[in-house]
XYZ file of C-alpha atoms in Angstrom:
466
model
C 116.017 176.668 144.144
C 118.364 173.468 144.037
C 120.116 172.710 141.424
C 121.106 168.798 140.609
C 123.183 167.811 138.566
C 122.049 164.438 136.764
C 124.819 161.613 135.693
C 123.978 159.521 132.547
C 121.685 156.590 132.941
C 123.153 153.422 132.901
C 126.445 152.943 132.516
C 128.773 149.918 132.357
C 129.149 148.581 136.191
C 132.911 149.399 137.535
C 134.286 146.910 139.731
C 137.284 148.826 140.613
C 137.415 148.945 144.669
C 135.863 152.381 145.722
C 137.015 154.052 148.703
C 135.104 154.948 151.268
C 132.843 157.963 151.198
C 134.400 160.593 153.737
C 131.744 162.849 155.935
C 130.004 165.828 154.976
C 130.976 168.844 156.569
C 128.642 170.708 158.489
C 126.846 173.506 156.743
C 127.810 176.884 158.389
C 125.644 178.594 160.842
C 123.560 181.953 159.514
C 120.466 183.791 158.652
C 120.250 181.886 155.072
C 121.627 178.700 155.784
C 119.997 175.922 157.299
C 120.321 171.827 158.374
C 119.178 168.865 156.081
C 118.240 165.793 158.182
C 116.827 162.760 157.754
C 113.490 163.175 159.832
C 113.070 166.626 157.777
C 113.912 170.565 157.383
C 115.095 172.447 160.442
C 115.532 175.704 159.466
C 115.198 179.227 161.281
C 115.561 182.416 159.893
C 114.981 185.783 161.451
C 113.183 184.234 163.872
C 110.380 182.533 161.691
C 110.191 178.776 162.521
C 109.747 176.398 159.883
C 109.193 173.003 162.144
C 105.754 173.093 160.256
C 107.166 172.462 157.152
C 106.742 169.154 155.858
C 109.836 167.048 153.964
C 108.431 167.996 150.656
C 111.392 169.295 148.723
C 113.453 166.363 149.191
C 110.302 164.828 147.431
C 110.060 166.949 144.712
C 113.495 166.208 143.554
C 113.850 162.841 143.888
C 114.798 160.999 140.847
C 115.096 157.372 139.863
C 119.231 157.460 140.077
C 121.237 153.817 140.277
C 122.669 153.952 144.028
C 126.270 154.427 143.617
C 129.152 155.245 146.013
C 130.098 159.306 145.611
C 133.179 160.607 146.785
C 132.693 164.055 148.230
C 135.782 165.623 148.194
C 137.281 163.792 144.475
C 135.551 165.266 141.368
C 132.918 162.872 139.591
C 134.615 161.157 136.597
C 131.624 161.182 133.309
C 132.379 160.947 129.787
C 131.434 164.654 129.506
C 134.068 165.676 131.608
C 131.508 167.371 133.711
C 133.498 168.996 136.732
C 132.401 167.763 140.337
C 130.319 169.486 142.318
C 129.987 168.669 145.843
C 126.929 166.672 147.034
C 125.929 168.954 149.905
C 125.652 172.092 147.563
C 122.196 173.113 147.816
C 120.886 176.818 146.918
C 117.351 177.627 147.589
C 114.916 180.788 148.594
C 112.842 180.141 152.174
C 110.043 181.880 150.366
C 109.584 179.144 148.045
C 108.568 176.405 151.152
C 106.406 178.994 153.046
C 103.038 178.059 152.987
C 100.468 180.615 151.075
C 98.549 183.213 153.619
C 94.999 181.701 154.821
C 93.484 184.966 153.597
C 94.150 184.139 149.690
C 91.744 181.169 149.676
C 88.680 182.745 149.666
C 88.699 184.236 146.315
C 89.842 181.004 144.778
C 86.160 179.664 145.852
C 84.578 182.429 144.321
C 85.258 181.685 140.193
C 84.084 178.269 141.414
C 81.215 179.430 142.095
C 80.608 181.570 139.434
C 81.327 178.846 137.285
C 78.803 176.729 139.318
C 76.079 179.497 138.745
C 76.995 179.698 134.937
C 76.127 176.236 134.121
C 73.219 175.693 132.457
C 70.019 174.051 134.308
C 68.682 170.683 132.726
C 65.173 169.234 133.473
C 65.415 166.310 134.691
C 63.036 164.005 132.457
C 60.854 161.037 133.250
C 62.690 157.090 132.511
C 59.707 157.028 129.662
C 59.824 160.318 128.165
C 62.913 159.674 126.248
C 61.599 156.105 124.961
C 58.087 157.984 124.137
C 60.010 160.610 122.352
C 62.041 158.136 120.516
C 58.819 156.227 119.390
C 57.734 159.407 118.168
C 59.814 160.033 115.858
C 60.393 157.099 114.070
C 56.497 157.002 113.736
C 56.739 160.564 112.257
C 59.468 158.907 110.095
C 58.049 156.145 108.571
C 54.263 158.178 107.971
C 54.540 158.770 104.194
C 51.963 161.282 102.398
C 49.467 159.184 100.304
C 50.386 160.023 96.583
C 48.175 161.635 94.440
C 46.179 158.790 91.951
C 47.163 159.303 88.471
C 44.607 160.523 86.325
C 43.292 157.777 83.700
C 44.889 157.922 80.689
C 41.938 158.478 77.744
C 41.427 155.437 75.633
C 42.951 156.317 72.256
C 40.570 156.744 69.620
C 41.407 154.387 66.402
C 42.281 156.077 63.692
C 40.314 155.197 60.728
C 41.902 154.130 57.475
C 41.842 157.710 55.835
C 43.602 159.427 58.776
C 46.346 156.806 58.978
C 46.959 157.100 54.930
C 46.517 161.116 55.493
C 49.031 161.341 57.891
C 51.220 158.485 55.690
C 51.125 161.036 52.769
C 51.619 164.081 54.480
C 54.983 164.979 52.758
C 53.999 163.961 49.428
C 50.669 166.656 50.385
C 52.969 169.195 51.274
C 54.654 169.020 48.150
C 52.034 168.907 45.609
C 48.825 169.915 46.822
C 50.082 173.000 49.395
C 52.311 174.171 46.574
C 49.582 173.969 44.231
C 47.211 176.190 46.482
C 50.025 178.634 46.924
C 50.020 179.067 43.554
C 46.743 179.232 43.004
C 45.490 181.587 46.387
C 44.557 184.889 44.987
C 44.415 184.435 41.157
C 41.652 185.483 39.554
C 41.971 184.428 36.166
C 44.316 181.511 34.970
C 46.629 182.344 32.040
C 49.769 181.238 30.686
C 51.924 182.112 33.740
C 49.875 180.387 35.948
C 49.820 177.102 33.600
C 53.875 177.290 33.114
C 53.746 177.382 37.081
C 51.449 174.251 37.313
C 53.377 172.193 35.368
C 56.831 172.756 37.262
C 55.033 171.698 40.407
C 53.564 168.739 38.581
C 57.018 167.502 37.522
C 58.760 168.308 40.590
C 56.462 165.931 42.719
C 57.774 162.949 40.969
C 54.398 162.644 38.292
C 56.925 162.252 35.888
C 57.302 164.016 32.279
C 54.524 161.839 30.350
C 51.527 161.935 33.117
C 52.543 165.860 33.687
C 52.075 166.336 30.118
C 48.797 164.292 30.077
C 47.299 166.477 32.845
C 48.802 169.844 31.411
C 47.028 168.926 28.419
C 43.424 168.543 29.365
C 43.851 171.974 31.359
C 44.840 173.911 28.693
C 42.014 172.672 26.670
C 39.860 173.335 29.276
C 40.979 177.036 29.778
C 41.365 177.426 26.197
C 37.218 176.642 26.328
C 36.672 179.016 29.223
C 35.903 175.996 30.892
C 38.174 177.102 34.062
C 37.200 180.233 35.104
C 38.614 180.413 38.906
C 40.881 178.156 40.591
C 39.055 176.235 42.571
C 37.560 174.668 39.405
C 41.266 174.224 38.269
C 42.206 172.041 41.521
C 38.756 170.313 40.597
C 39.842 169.320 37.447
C 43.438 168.428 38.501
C 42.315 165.774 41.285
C 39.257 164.243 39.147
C 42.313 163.595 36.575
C 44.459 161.649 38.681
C 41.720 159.972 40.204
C 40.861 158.559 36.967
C 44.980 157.195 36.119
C 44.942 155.485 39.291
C 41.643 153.827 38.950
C 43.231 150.549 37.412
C 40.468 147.793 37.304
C 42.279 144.863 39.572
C 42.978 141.445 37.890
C 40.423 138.601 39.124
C 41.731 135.122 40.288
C 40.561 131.338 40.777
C 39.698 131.351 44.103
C 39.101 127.860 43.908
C 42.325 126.893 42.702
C 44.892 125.256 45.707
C 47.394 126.381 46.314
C 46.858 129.818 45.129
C 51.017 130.674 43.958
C 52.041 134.644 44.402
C 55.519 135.528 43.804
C 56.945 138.079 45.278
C 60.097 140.152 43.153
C 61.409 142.960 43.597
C 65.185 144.694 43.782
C 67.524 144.861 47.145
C 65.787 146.886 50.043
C 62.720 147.691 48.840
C 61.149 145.535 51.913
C 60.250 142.062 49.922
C 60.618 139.951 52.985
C 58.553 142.239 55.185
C 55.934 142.339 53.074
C 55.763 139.070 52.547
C 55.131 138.701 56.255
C 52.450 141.411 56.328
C 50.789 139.737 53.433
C 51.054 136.138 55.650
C 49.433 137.739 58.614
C 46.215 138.951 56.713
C 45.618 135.436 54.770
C 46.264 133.807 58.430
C 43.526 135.937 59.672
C 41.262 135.783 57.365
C 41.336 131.703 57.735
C 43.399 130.803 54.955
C 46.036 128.187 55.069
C 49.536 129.669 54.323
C 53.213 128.514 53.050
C 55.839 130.161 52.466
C 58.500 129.332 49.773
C 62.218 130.615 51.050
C 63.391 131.015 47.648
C 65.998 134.109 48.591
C 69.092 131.419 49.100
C 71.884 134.028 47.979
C 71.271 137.196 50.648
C 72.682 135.732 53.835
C 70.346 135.128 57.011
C 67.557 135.465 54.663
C 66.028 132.333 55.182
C 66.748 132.653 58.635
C 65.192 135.820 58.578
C 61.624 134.619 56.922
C 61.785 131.725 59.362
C 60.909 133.779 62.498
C 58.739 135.962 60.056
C 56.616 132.628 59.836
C 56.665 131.301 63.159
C 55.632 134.898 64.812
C 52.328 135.010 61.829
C 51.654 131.761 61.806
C 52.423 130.176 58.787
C 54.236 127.038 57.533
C 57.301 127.215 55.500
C 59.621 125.367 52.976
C 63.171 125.732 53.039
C 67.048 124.918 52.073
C 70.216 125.749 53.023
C 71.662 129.042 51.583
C 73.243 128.885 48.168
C 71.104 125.976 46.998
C 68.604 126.942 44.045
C 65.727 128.908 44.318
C 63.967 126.826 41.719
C 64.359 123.784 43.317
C 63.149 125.361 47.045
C 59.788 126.404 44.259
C 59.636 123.017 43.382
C 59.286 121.068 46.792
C 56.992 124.201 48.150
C 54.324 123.420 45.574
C 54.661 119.432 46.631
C 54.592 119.649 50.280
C 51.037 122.550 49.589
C 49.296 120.365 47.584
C 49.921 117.523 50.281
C 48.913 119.521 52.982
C 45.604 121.393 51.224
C 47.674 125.020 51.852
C 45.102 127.802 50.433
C 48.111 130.690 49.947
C 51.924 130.110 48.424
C 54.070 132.965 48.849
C 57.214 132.924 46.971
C 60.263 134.111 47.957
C 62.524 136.101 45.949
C 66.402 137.031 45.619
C 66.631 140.454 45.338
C 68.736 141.654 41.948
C 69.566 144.623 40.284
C 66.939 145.461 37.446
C 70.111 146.069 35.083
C 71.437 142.460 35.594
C 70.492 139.965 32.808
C 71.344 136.743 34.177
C 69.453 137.573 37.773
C 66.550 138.414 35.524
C 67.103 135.354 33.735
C 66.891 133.152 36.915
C 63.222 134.816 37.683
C 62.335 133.498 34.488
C 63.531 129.899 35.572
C 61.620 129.898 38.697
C 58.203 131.066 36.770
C 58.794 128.334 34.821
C 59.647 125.419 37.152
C 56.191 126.568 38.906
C 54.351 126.596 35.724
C 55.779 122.978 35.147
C 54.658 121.397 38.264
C 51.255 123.478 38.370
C 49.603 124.814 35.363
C 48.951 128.580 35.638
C 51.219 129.345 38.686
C 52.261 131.525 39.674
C 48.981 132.790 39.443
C 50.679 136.348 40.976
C 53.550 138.326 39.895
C 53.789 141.031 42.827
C 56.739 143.518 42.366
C 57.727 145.331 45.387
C 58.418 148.759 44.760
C 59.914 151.499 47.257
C 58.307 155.038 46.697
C 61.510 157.065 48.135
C 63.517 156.061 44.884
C 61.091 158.308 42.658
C 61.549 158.040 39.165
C 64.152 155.029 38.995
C 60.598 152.824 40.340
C 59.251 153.549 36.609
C 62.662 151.771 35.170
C 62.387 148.717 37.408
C 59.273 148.193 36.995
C 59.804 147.787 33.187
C 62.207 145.724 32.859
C 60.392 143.116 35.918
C 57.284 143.472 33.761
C 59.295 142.775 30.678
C 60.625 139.495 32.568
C 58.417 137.619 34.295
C 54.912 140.045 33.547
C 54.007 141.775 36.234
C 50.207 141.034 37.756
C 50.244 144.160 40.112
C 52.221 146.419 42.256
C 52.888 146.878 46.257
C 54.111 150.593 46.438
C 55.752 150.633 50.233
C 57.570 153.330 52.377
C 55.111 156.137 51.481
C 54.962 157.070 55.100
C 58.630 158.189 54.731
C 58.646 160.008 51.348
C 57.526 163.053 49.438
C 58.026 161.115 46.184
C 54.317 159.363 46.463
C 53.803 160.667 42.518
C 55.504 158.507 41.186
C 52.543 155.900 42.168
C 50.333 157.883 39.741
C 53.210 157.791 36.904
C 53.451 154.058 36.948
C 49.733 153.145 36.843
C 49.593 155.732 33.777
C 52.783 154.844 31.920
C 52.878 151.091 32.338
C 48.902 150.201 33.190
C 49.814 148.266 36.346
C 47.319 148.290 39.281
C 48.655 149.275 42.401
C 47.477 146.361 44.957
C 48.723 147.382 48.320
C 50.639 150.700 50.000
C 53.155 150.537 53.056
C 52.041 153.624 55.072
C 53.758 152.249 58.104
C 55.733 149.707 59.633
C 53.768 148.232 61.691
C 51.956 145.061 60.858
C 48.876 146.393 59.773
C 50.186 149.053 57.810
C 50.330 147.027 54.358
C 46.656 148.428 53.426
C 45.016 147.782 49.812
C 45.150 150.647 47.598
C 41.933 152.385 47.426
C 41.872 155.292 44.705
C 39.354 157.591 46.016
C 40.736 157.499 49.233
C 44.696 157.680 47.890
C 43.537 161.066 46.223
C 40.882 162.761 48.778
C 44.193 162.412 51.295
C 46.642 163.589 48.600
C 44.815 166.802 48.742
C 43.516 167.319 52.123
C 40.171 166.307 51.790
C 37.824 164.028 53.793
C 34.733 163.634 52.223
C 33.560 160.834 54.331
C 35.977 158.252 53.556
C 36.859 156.062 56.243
């Protein structure tokens, strides 16, 4: 093999005078040895000629060098302090130019072959099959199953009236009339156990102390006279008596009189304003001319509040800005009704602690600026009462009554509560008529109170009311 020894690459120019480069020296004669030329490699050696041999090694190891001058003989000066090796030093093996034996080529076609037979055979395809194919599938793509049609919902059936106030007094049911049958399922005779029983339940449910003692009273008698032999009589006797405490005769208006005033009272958060609305609605539909009177000026956004109340029903309305007096908003309300021929006034009213004197006091004023400008009005005095505060409904409505004499009662939230007893201890301790029930809060849900249907759903029982 040769060996060549490479100088660094480009190095500073030296323009120092060189001398001239001497002669090589003939290469001595021999079996190994041979001639460089020129024209290309004469070499013999044990009598093998090598003429055939083309000038390829010189062409192997040629490298991109910078032509300098070389002296022969004097050592090459580098900054590696390489020592100097003459230029004509060559070593090499013969065998390494001999061309390869004829004989060894055929195999080398073989793996070609092999490799040829290996490959895998396409069909050729048609110019339109790959197109068609291509259509194909994007047809296949974009074909979507037809989804199955939805099956019709069924029309809801309407409920009627004494579903919707079954279902609104389903808690108050499960407390007083399932408890009541638990008690009852099985006995055979009713004694005192049985009675001491009843009358726990009956308190419980919110009847209160007096109409519990009422209704424990006439049983007694009635047992005492053998009158109550199974229990099924006693539930009898039980309903028929609360039936008759709620049966309140109603009080009868003018309906000639314009405009017809109802004020609305009632404490904080018992729903005042959205029954006021409710109650708008129905007089709109049933033709009648409304106005309302935004007399709650303290609570803040109330007037704002009853403002979209009256645009969304339909009515008209009289207002001032918040903080100004409620008497005064009473006063220009029954002005601008008379002016306009209004059929229905609703009053407005701040809501106030029961407790407070001077709130009270301020009802009072407003009953009688109306009275002033319009003899008689208001011709209402509706309290709105909220059934989930049990027992503490008896105290406000009282002390309202005491104030401004209440004409009848609105007993909402009864949809939410199991407290719906209490109705039956108002109308029995203080003799006011309940005149509508909240079962709801929808708009319709503000139905009047009808007794025979209040107690057929307090105890489960449809007997074709509707």
């Amino acid at each position: 093999m040769f060996r060549w020894f490479k100088r660094d690459k480009k190095k500073p120019e030296d323009k120092t005078p060189q001398e001239p480069i001497k002669e090589t020296p003939p290469v001595p004669d021999g079996p190994e040895a041979g001639s460089l030329t020129a024209d290309g490699l004469n070499l013999t050696v044990d009598g093998i000629s090598l003429d055939e041999i083309e000038p390829v090694a010189l062409e192997t190891f040629a490298f991109d060098a910078p032509a300098v001058d070389v002296d022969v003989e004097a050592p090459l000066a580098s900054d590696r302090r390489e020592p100097a090796v003459p230029q004509h030093t060559a070593e090499f093996q013969v065998a390494d130019y001999l061309p390869e034996p004829k004989a060894d080529a055929a195999p080398s076609a073989e793996p070609e072959a092999e490799a040829e037979e290996e490959e895998p055979e396409f069909e050729e395809e048609e110019p339109g099959d790959e197109e068609a194919g291509d259509e194909a599938f994007e047809a296949e793509e974009m074909v979507e199953p037809e989804p199955e049609p939805e099956p019709e919902p069924e029309p809801q059936k309407k409920k009627s009236l004494f579903e919707r106030l079954k279902e609104g007094l389903a808690k108050t049911r499960a407390v007083l009339n399932t408890r009541v049958d638990h008690l009852l399922r099985g006995v055979r005779q009713i004694d005192e156990g049985v009675l001491e029983e009843l009358e726990e339940i009956l308190i419980t449910s919110d009847l209160g102390v007096a109409t519990t003692t009422r209704l424990m009273k006439i049983i007694s008698e009635k047992v005492s006279r053998h009158e109550l032999s199974s229990a099924d009589k006693l539930k009898e006797v039980l309903r028929e008596e609360i039936r008759r405490i709620v049966s309140l005769p109603r009080v009868r208006f003018d309906e000639n009189v314009k405009p017809h005033v109802i004020m609305v009272v009632g404490v904080n958060g018992v729903g005042k304003t959205t029954t006021i609305a409710k109650l708008a609605r129905r007089f709109v539909e049933d033709g009648k001319k409304v106005m309302v009177a935004a007399g709650d000026t303290f609570r803040a956004a109330a007037v704002e509040q009853l403002t979209i109340w009256s645009e969304r029903v339909g009515a008209e309305i009289v207002k001032q800005k918040t903080g100004s007096d409620p008497a005064a908003v009473v006063f220009d309300a029954i002005g601008a009704a008379r002016a306009r021929d209004t059929d229905i006034m609703l009053v407005d009213t701040a809501g106030r602690l029961h407790t407070k004197v001077n709130l009270m006091e301020e009802l009072k004023k407003i009953r009688r600026v109306a009275d002033r400008e319009m003899p008689g009005a208001p011709h209402e005095v509706l309290l709105v009462l909220d059934a989930t505060t049990g027992q503490n409904a008896v105290s406000q409505a009282k002390l309202f009554h005491e104030a401004v004499s209440i004409t009848h009662l609105a007993m909402t939230k009864l949809d939410g509560t199991a407290k719906g007893g209490i109705l039956v201890a108002i109308c029995h301790e203080l003799g006011l008529p309940i005149r509508y029930i909240g079962i709801g809060e929808r708009m319709d849900d503000l139905r009047d109170f009808e007794p025979d249907a209040f107690v057929e759903a307090l105890f489960g029982q449809d007997n074709g009311i509707g």
